[in-house]
Each structure stands twice: as structure tokens, then as C-alpha cells.
């Protein structure tokens, strides 16, 4: 599903030297020394995390099968004119895609009152959102590209990464999503021609996994490949965040490897010379990332003859691309995740394969094998612990002397 979204069809890929100013601006606002991709990454859900859900409050949402990217709302100058609204999508390779001027308008909240709740003449400058682009398909046959937002790092130049998650999503809803939604209702023709619509991830409490599987996921208009648990009280963390938990069914946990093609089978031609047969399956090795430009062998990749034929039929370079794989629970072999058209899922949106520590986390998740039933069985304990924390918080507020 995620591969059906092509960022080149939404925006213009900018040359790196042309966006260095914006990279520096984001780094300065976030108080970072690096201009690398600033997004957070989850860890795979393991059995130990069932206890973590009892210890701390987590929000729960479905894991969308789309393209992860940041949305940077800013301004640019053209000559001596006043600044104009500008937006960039930023993928995990830290590439910037400029959205053509005039096609996307995200107004600020109306600071003079609630009628209307947005200021049509305003726009965001210095706002950085985290979300996922996904193609949604509805029962009436309608299709829609939607940017589903699940976090906010910068808000009109203010760094809010140190705030709690529940505070960040509260600000996101009040100052970004609700004004845009009101604008889209008031100006439907303008909203309709935007390159994508905005959506807000729907969060639940952490003890309703059964509700998610029974009521939410079956009705989604887009692909889903698991659940995400996010701690409600922790700050935003660039890189691996131990408090964002990615759950997938054990047999669907995947790793993004670097694919390396090896030797092809050999044959003797009519002259008796040994040749490589490029129509046959070559040796295929999966490599994991060890930092810098260092990759190390992890395991061979097993593909069927039908899959290899589909790979050849793509007419694309295969060697050294990022490929998403799963471990077959019967044979233990690593296999490519296959798209509906029969081709492997290549992760060209990523600059590097998974780091070896991420691979170790995924394997731990696979071997722990936390199932839907395990989540259901932990529901009462998680709920009781949540309610007890709520009770203690109420008692502390009641006991606090009034000023």
C-alpha cells in the first residue's frame, strides 16, 4: 500500500544545496547540532513491553501502511515581495519535496475569535509535523491521498519536543488540524485541489486492543500492518525512541535489509566457454547497517522462481537497494515481502537498511511472539494500572491547597 505513494508526483525533489537553509533552520529550532533526518523511530514490541504498558500510560493507534515523512510549513521569499507560504515533505532519506505554490494552504487559528476558527490570510511558519502519507480507498470507489498526522515537533517557530506527547497532540489538534478542517469545510473547492488532504491519527487508551481489531482496523480505508503504542508523558526523541512501541503479528514483523546480488549460475555456450546465465536466480545476500557506510552480511535471501521472474520484469536495478523482508516461521528463511503485483517491496524512501540493533529488536519481537491474544489477556491488568494512576492523580489534585 505504501509503495503506491510516489513523492515525486506530489512535490518537486529539491537539490540538496537549495534546501540547506531550511535544514539549518530546522536544526536551529530543534536545538540540534545535526541536519540529518530528525524523526523518531519506534522499537519492535517484545514481551517485556506488556509490563511497560502496566507501568506507564500509552496511547494506542493503528499502524498505517504508508510512506513516513515530515511536513515542514515555512515561508520563502521571491525577490523583494512579501514572504509567501511554502511547504516541504521530508522523507527518511532527508530529501525535501517542494509543494507547488498555491496548492496547499494550512491557515493558523483565528486569534481574534472563533468565527471563523481560522485566519484565511495567515499561514504557518516554522511548524514541523510528523505523519504518514497514505492512499485511501473508500466503499463508494473514491480515492484520496491523505497525510495522517501523529505528532508535532515545531509549532510556529516554537520547539515543543520537550513537552509531553498528550500536550503535543493537543496543540497539534487545536492550532493545526482544527483550523485546516474548518478551512476545508468553508472552502471545499480550494481544499479539493490540494495535493493531499490532512487527517489526524485517532488515539485510544492502551487497553482497548480488542476494540482496535474488532471495530477500527476492519473499517480503515487504507492499509494497516499493526499497532503503535506511544507513551503519553514522554518528550519527542530523534532517532530510536524506546517509548514508541511497534506491534505486528509475529509472522509479519519485517526488517529492511540492503540487497546484494552475488554470482549468477554458469553454463557453457556453444563454443565451450563458461558464461553467467543472467536469466537465472543469482546468489542474494542480505546486509545490515552498522553505522557510517559499514554494512555486514546477515543472511541469504530466498526467492522463488516466480518471484525472481517478477523482479526481472521490473526492468530496474536490483543490486544494493533496500528490500523489506520477513522470516518464514516454518523454514526460518528470510523472504521478501511481496506487493499485490507480485514484486518485492523495495524501500527506496530509506537511505540505509535497518541498523543491526533494530534487527536484533525485531528478532526479539519475532521470537517472543506476542500475539493478539496476549494483548487481549493483558487488557485487565493494563486497565487497572491506568485507572489506579488516574485515581492517584485526582487525589493529589484534591489534596493540593488552593491559592
Short mmCIF file of C-alpha atoms in Angstrom, two decimals:
data_model
loop_
_atom_site.label_atom_id
_atom_site.label_comp_id
_atom_site.label_asym_id
_atom_site.label_seq_id
_atom_site.Cartn_x
_atom_site.Cartn_y
_atom_site.Cartn_z
CA UNK A 1 0.00 0.00 0.00
CA UNK A 2 2.74 2.45 0.97
CA UNK A 3 4.54 1.88 -2.31
CA UNK A 4 1.56 3.29 -4.24
CA UNK A 5 2.52 6.76 -2.98
CA UNK A 6 5.20 8.49 -5.04
CA UNK A 7 6.54 11.71 -3.55
CA UNK A 8 7.81 12.81 -6.96
CA UNK A 9 4.18 13.05 -8.09
CA UNK A 10 3.32 15.30 -5.13
CA UNK A 11 6.24 17.68 -4.99
CA UNK A 12 9.48 18.64 -6.70
CA UNK A 13 12.61 16.96 -5.37
CA UNK A 14 14.94 19.78 -4.36
CA UNK A 15 18.68 19.80 -4.86
CA UNK A 16 20.43 19.48 -1.53
CA UNK A 17 22.20 22.80 -1.82
CA UNK A 18 18.85 24.51 -2.40
CA UNK A 19 17.35 23.29 0.88
CA UNK A 20 20.38 23.62 3.13
CA UNK A 21 18.93 26.85 4.53
CA UNK A 22 15.78 25.01 5.63
CA UNK A 23 17.77 22.10 7.07
CA UNK A 24 19.82 24.54 9.10
CA UNK A 25 16.68 26.39 10.21
CA UNK A 26 15.04 23.16 11.43
CA UNK A 27 18.21 22.11 13.25
CA UNK A 28 18.44 25.52 14.95
CA UNK A 29 14.79 25.50 16.02
CA UNK A 30 15.15 21.95 17.39
CA UNK A 31 18.44 22.89 19.08
CA UNK A 32 20.27 20.11 17.24
CA UNK A 33 23.85 20.04 16.02
CA UNK A 34 22.92 17.78 13.10
CA UNK A 35 20.87 18.47 9.98
CA UNK A 36 20.08 14.77 9.49
CA UNK A 37 16.51 13.49 9.44
CA UNK A 38 15.11 14.46 12.86
CA UNK A 39 12.24 11.97 13.04
CA UNK A 40 11.65 9.40 15.78
CA UNK A 41 11.72 5.66 15.13
CA UNK A 42 9.81 3.01 17.14
CA UNK A 43 11.13 -0.19 18.66
CA UNK A 44 9.56 -3.57 18.00
CA UNK A 45 7.12 -4.82 20.60
CA UNK A 46 8.54 -7.59 22.80
CA UNK A 47 7.05 -9.50 25.74
CA UNK A 48 8.72 -7.16 28.24
CA UNK A 49 6.57 -4.34 26.86
CA UNK A 50 3.39 -5.92 28.24
CA UNK A 51 4.73 -4.94 31.67
CA UNK A 52 5.73 -1.49 30.35
CA UNK A 53 2.09 -0.88 29.38
CA UNK A 54 1.15 -1.56 33.00
CA UNK A 55 3.83 0.78 34.37
CA UNK A 56 3.08 3.81 32.17
CA UNK A 57 0.17 5.30 30.25
CA UNK A 58 0.37 4.77 26.49
CA UNK A 59 -1.86 5.91 23.66
CA UNK A 60 -2.77 3.32 21.05
CA UNK A 61 -3.40 3.80 17.32
CA UNK A 62 -3.31 1.66 14.22
CA UNK A 63 -0.04 1.39 12.29
CA UNK A 64 -0.70 2.82 8.84
CA UNK A 65 0.95 1.12 5.88
CA UNK A 66 2.03 4.30 4.08
CA UNK A 67 5.06 6.49 3.46
CA UNK A 68 6.53 8.08 6.57
CA UNK A 69 7.51 11.72 6.09
CA UNK A 70 7.66 15.03 7.89
CA UNK A 71 5.72 18.08 6.68
CA UNK A 72 7.57 21.38 7.12
CA UNK A 73 5.44 24.52 6.96
CA UNK A 74 7.51 27.63 6.35
CA UNK A 75 7.88 30.68 4.13
CA UNK A 76 10.08 31.66 1.22
CA UNK A 77 10.97 34.98 -0.40
CA UNK A 78 10.82 35.75 -4.09
CA UNK A 79 12.66 38.92 -4.89
CA UNK A 80 11.50 41.97 -2.95
CA UNK A 81 7.98 40.61 -2.45
CA UNK A 82 6.42 39.76 0.89
CA UNK A 83 7.11 36.22 2.16
CA UNK A 84 4.86 33.52 0.71
CA UNK A 85 3.60 30.26 2.19
CA UNK A 86 5.71 27.19 1.45
CA UNK A 87 5.65 23.52 2.40
CA UNK A 88 8.13 20.68 2.08
CA UNK A 89 7.67 16.95 2.53
CA UNK A 90 10.80 15.38 4.05
CA UNK A 91 11.35 11.65 3.64
CA UNK A 92 13.57 9.37 5.70
CA UNK A 93 16.45 9.92 3.29
CA UNK A 94 16.19 13.59 4.33
CA UNK A 95 15.21 14.57 0.81
CA UNK A 96 12.96 17.63 0.52
CA UNK A 97 9.99 17.77 -1.87
CA UNK A 98 8.64 21.25 -2.53
CA UNK A 99 4.87 21.51 -2.92
CA UNK A 100 3.97 23.88 -5.74
CA UNK A 101 2.98 27.35 -4.61
CA UNK A 102 -0.72 27.95 -4.13
CA UNK A 103 -1.83 24.31 -4.00
CA UNK A 104 -1.77 23.75 -0.24
CA UNK A 105 -2.98 26.22 2.35
CA UNK A 106 -2.82 25.48 6.07
CA UNK A 107 -4.09 28.59 7.92
CA UNK A 108 -3.39 29.43 11.52
CA UNK A 109 -6.06 29.59 14.19
CA UNK A 110 -8.10 32.80 14.27
CA UNK A 111 -6.63 34.74 17.21
CA UNK A 112 -9.42 37.32 17.08
CA UNK A 113 -12.24 34.88 17.78
CA UNK A 114 -13.88 31.66 16.66
CA UNK A 115 -15.93 32.88 13.69
CA UNK A 116 -14.41 31.55 11.57
CA UNK A 117 -11.95 29.43 13.61
CA UNK A 118 -9.18 30.03 11.05
CA UNK A 119 -7.47 33.13 9.73
CA UNK A 120 -7.68 32.82 5.95
CA UNK A 121 -4.85 35.31 5.38
CA UNK A 122 -2.39 33.59 7.74
CA UNK A 123 -0.12 30.59 7.30
CA UNK A 124 2.31 28.58 9.40
CA UNK A 125 5.98 29.49 9.52
CA UNK A 126 8.30 27.18 11.45
CA UNK A 127 5.87 24.29 12.01
CA UNK A 128 7.14 20.72 11.65
CA UNK A 129 4.66 17.83 11.62
CA UNK A 130 5.27 14.09 11.73
CA UNK A 131 2.98 11.75 9.87
CA UNK A 132 2.38 9.31 7.06
CA UNK A 133 1.16 9.72 3.50
CA UNK A 134 -1.31 7.05 2.50
CA UNK A 135 -3.68 6.41 -0.38
CA UNK A 136 -7.17 5.84 0.96
CA UNK A 137 -9.88 3.93 -0.91
CA UNK A 138 -13.50 4.30 0.15
CA UNK A 139 -16.52 1.99 -0.38
CA UNK A 140 -18.02 4.39 -2.96
CA UNK A 141 -14.93 3.93 -5.16
CA UNK A 142 -13.43 7.32 -4.29
CA UNK A 143 -9.67 7.53 -3.74
CA UNK A 144 -7.87 10.16 -1.70
CA UNK A 145 -4.28 10.86 -0.78
CA UNK A 146 -4.12 11.79 2.90
CA UNK A 147 -1.36 12.96 5.20
CA UNK A 148 -2.18 11.37 8.56
CA UNK A 149 -0.52 13.42 11.30
CA UNK A 150 0.53 11.79 14.56
CA UNK A 151 2.95 14.28 16.13
CA UNK A 152 4.24 17.84 16.10
CA UNK A 153 7.82 18.93 16.74
CA UNK A 154 7.72 22.64 15.95
CA UNK A 155 4.74 24.97 16.18
CA UNK A 156 5.12 28.42 14.58
CA UNK A 157 8.80 28.52 15.49
CA UNK A 158 8.40 27.09 18.99
CA UNK A 159 10.23 23.87 19.81
CA UNK A 160 7.67 21.66 21.56
CA UNK A 161 9.64 18.40 21.52
CA UNK A 162 10.28 18.61 25.28
CA UNK A 163 6.56 18.67 26.02
CA UNK A 164 4.61 15.53 26.86
CA UNK A 165 3.05 13.63 23.98
CA UNK A 166 -0.51 14.35 25.12
CA UNK A 167 0.35 18.07 25.21
CA UNK A 168 1.92 17.98 21.75
CA UNK A 169 -1.07 16.29 20.12
CA UNK A 170 -3.39 18.69 21.94
CA UNK A 171 -1.51 21.63 20.39
CA UNK A 172 -1.43 19.87 17.03
CA UNK A 173 -5.19 19.46 17.04
CA UNK A 174 -6.00 22.97 18.29
CA UNK A 175 -3.54 25.03 16.24
CA UNK A 176 -3.02 22.99 13.04
CA UNK A 177 -5.68 20.40 12.30
CA UNK A 178 -8.90 22.07 13.51
CA UNK A 179 -8.20 25.38 11.69
CA UNK A 180 -7.39 23.47 8.49
CA UNK A 181 -10.51 21.29 8.83
CA UNK A 182 -12.69 24.40 9.26
CA UNK A 183 -10.99 25.96 6.21
CA UNK A 184 -11.65 22.82 4.14
CA UNK A 185 -15.34 22.94 5.08
CA UNK A 186 -15.63 26.64 4.29
CA UNK A 187 -13.63 26.46 1.05
CA UNK A 188 -14.35 22.94 -0.32
CA UNK A 189 -13.29 23.73 -3.90
CA UNK A 190 -9.93 25.02 -2.67
CA UNK A 191 -9.40 22.01 -0.43
CA UNK A 192 -10.36 19.59 -3.18
CA UNK A 193 -7.44 20.55 -5.43
CA UNK A 194 -4.82 20.21 -2.70
CA UNK A 195 -2.21 17.54 -3.43
CA UNK A 196 -3.39 15.70 -0.32
CA UNK A 197 -5.89 16.09 2.49
CA UNK A 198 -4.94 16.28 6.16
CA UNK A 199 -6.04 13.70 8.66
CA UNK A 200 -5.36 13.20 12.35
CA UNK A 201 -4.47 9.81 13.77
CA UNK A 202 -7.15 8.58 16.18
CA UNK A 203 -5.71 7.65 19.56
CA UNK A 204 -7.22 5.20 22.02
CA UNK A 205 -6.18 4.17 25.52
CA UNK A 206 -3.70 1.31 25.61
CA UNK A 207 -6.04 -1.35 27.00
CA UNK A 208 -8.52 -1.50 24.09
CA UNK A 209 -6.57 -3.59 21.57
CA UNK A 210 -9.64 -5.80 21.15
CA UNK A 211 -11.69 -2.74 20.14
CA UNK A 212 -8.98 -1.78 17.63
CA UNK A 213 -9.05 -5.19 15.98
CA UNK A 214 -12.84 -5.57 16.07
CA UNK A 215 -14.07 -2.06 15.27
CA UNK A 216 -11.33 0.24 13.96
CA UNK A 217 -8.98 -1.73 11.71
CA UNK A 218 -11.66 -3.54 9.63
CA UNK A 219 -13.18 -0.17 8.67
CA UNK A 220 -9.97 1.60 7.68
CA UNK A 221 -9.86 2.99 4.13
CA UNK A 222 -6.13 2.30 3.90
CA UNK A 223 -3.63 -0.46 4.55
CA UNK A 224 -2.67 -1.42 8.09
CA UNK A 225 0.16 -3.58 9.35
CA UNK A 226 -0.04 -3.46 13.13
CA UNK A 227 -0.40 -1.20 16.14
CA UNK A 228 1.58 1.69 17.62
CA UNK A 229 1.77 2.39 21.36
CA UNK A 230 3.15 5.85 22.29
CA UNK A 231 3.86 6.92 25.87
CA UNK A 232 1.67 9.91 26.70
CA UNK A 233 4.11 11.53 29.15
CA UNK A 234 7.45 11.47 27.30
CA UNK A 235 9.14 14.06 25.02
CA UNK A 236 9.80 13.68 21.32
CA UNK A 237 13.06 11.78 20.72
CA UNK A 238 15.03 11.97 17.48
CA UNK A 239 16.20 8.52 16.39
CA UNK A 240 15.17 5.37 18.20
CA UNK A 241 12.56 6.08 20.87
CA UNK A 242 12.18 3.34 23.47
CA UNK A 243 8.72 4.69 24.32
CA UNK A 244 7.19 4.20 20.87
CA UNK A 245 6.30 0.53 20.53
CA UNK A 246 5.55 -1.04 17.14
CA UNK A 247 3.46 -4.21 17.38
CA UNK A 248 2.97 -6.57 14.47
CA UNK A 249 1.77 -10.17 14.43
CA UNK A 250 4.94 -12.22 14.99
CA UNK A 251 4.85 -13.67 11.46
CA UNK A 252 4.52 -10.17 9.93
CA UNK A 253 7.50 -8.49 11.62
CA UNK A 254 9.82 -7.27 8.91
CA UNK A 255 13.37 -5.98 8.50
CA UNK A 256 14.65 -3.58 5.86
CA UNK A 257 17.90 -5.07 4.52
CA UNK A 258 20.43 -3.97 1.92
CA UNK A 259 20.20 -6.43 -1.01
CA UNK A 260 23.46 -7.55 -2.58
CA UNK A 261 23.41 -9.71 -5.69
CA UNK A 262 26.17 -12.29 -6.00
CA UNK A 263 27.22 -14.75 -8.66
CA UNK A 264 24.79 -15.99 -11.28
CA UNK A 265 24.62 -19.67 -12.28
CA UNK A 266 27.07 -20.62 -15.00
CA UNK A 267 26.66 -22.54 -18.25
CA UNK A 268 28.79 -23.48 -21.23
CA UNK A 269 27.93 -21.83 -24.51
CA UNK A 270 28.17 -23.44 -27.94
CA UNK A 271 31.87 -22.67 -28.08
CA UNK A 272 32.51 -24.38 -24.77
CA UNK A 273 33.10 -21.10 -22.92
CA UNK A 274 31.75 -20.65 -19.39
CA UNK A 275 29.20 -17.85 -19.15
CA UNK A 276 26.98 -16.46 -16.42
CA UNK A 277 23.26 -17.04 -17.01
CA UNK A 278 21.67 -13.72 -16.14
CA UNK A 279 18.17 -15.13 -16.58
CA UNK A 280 18.61 -17.46 -13.61
CA UNK A 281 18.48 -16.56 -9.94
CA UNK A 282 21.80 -15.30 -8.59
CA UNK A 283 23.04 -15.65 -5.06
CA UNK A 284 21.34 -12.98 -2.94
CA UNK A 285 22.73 -11.71 0.33
CA UNK A 286 21.05 -9.52 2.94
CA UNK A 287 23.21 -6.93 4.69
CA UNK A 288 22.58 -4.94 7.86
CA UNK A 289 23.74 -1.43 8.65
CA UNK A 290 26.50 -0.92 11.25
CA UNK A 291 26.81 2.86 11.02
CA UNK A 292 28.78 5.15 8.74
CA UNK A 293 28.95 3.33 5.42
CA UNK A 294 29.58 -0.03 7.05
CA UNK A 295 27.40 -2.99 6.05
CA UNK A 296 27.83 -6.60 7.14
CA UNK A 297 26.42 -9.89 5.91
CA UNK A 298 23.38 -11.11 7.83
CA UNK A 299 21.70 -13.94 5.91
CA UNK A 300 20.89 -15.18 2.40
CA UNK A 301 17.60 -14.15 0.78
CA UNK A 302 15.35 -16.90 -0.55
CA UNK A 303 13.10 -16.08 -3.51
CA UNK A 304 11.04 -18.43 -5.63
CA UNK A 305 11.47 -18.70 -9.38
CA UNK A 306 8.15 -16.88 -9.84
CA UNK A 307 9.36 -14.04 -7.61
CA UNK A 308 12.66 -13.83 -9.46
CA UNK A 309 10.81 -13.61 -12.78
CA UNK A 310 8.74 -10.74 -11.36
CA UNK A 311 11.90 -9.00 -10.16
CA UNK A 312 13.49 -9.25 -13.62
CA UNK A 313 10.27 -7.99 -15.17
CA UNK A 314 10.52 -4.74 -13.23
CA UNK A 315 13.33 -3.66 -15.55
CA UNK A 316 15.02 -1.86 -12.67
CA UNK A 317 18.31 -2.02 -10.86
CA UNK A 318 18.05 -4.56 -8.04
CA UNK A 319 21.52 -4.63 -6.52
CA UNK A 320 22.17 -2.51 -3.40
CA UNK A 321 18.55 -1.46 -2.90
CA UNK A 322 16.71 -1.63 0.42
CA UNK A 323 14.32 -4.58 0.48
CA UNK A 324 11.70 -5.36 3.13
CA UNK A 325 11.82 -8.97 4.33
CA UNK A 326 10.22 -11.32 6.84
CA UNK A 327 11.41 -14.54 8.43
CA UNK A 328 9.39 -17.57 7.40
CA UNK A 329 8.12 -19.13 10.63
CA UNK A 330 8.31 -22.64 9.15
CA UNK A 331 11.68 -22.71 7.40
CA UNK A 332 13.43 -19.83 9.18
CA UNK A 333 14.45 -18.44 5.78
CA UNK A 334 14.34 -14.71 5.09
CA UNK A 335 11.81 -13.93 2.37
CA UNK A 336 10.86 -10.72 0.53
CA UNK A 337 7.60 -9.01 1.40
CA UNK A 338 5.56 -9.21 -1.79
CA UNK A 339 3.41 -6.42 -3.21
CA UNK A 340 -0.02 -7.13 -4.77
CA UNK A 341 1.59 -7.09 -8.24
CA UNK A 342 3.95 -9.91 -7.26
CA UNK A 343 7.13 -7.82 -6.94
CA UNK A 344 9.15 -7.39 -3.74
CA UNK A 345 8.68 -4.28 -1.64
CA UNK A 346 11.74 -2.09 -2.12
CA UNK A 347 12.14 0.74 0.38
CA UNK A 348 13.56 3.44 -1.85
CA UNK A 349 12.30 6.01 0.67
CA UNK A 350 15.07 4.96 3.05
CA UNK A 351 18.73 5.91 2.83
CA UNK A 352 20.00 2.97 4.87
CA UNK A 353 18.93 -0.52 5.81
CA UNK A 354 17.93 -1.17 9.42
CA UNK A 355 20.72 -0.77 11.96
CA UNK A 356 21.86 -4.06 13.47
CA UNK A 357 20.38 -3.03 16.83
CA UNK A 358 16.97 -2.61 15.16
CA UNK A 359 17.35 -6.03 13.55
CA UNK A 360 18.09 -7.52 16.97
CA UNK A 361 14.95 -5.83 18.34
CA UNK A 362 12.81 -7.22 15.52
CA UNK A 363 14.18 -10.74 16.02
CA UNK A 364 13.46 -10.47 19.75
CA UNK A 365 9.91 -9.49 18.85
CA UNK A 366 9.59 -12.44 16.46
CA UNK A 367 10.94 -14.92 18.98
CA UNK A 368 8.87 -13.51 21.85
CA UNK A 369 5.82 -13.95 19.67
CA UNK A 370 3.41 -11.51 21.38
CA UNK A 371 0.09 -12.31 19.72
CA UNK A 372 -3.29 -10.57 19.59
CA UNK A 373 -4.43 -12.99 22.28
CA UNK A 374 -1.53 -11.93 24.51
CA UNK A 375 -2.61 -8.31 24.15
CA UNK A 376 -6.21 -9.24 24.97
CA UNK A 377 -5.13 -11.28 28.01
CA UNK A 378 -3.19 -8.29 29.40
CA UNK A 379 -6.11 -5.89 28.96
CA UNK A 380 -7.46 -6.02 32.53
CA UNK A 381 -4.05 -5.55 34.16
CA UNK A 382 -3.22 -2.61 31.88
CA UNK A 383 -6.62 -1.02 32.52
CA UNK A 384 -6.40 -1.48 36.30
CA UNK A 385 -2.94 0.12 36.41
CA UNK A 386 -4.14 3.04 34.24
CA UNK A 387 -7.19 3.63 36.46
CA UNK A 388 -5.07 3.48 39.61
CA UNK A 389 -2.75 6.18 38.25
CA UNK A 390 -5.80 8.29 37.36
CA UNK A 391 -7.13 7.87 40.90
CA UNK A 392 -3.80 8.90 42.48
CA UNK A 393 -3.62 11.95 40.22
CA UNK A 394 -7.14 13.03 41.25
CA UNK A 395 -6.30 12.57 44.92
CA UNK A 396 -3.15 14.68 44.55
CA UNK A 397 -5.10 17.46 42.84
CA UNK A 398 -7.76 17.36 45.58
CA UNK A 399 -5.15 17.43 48.36
CA UNK A 400 -3.31 20.37 46.81
CA UNK A 401 -4.04 23.54 48.85
CA UNK A 402 -5.90 26.26 47.00
CA UNK A 403 -4.08 29.56 46.49
#
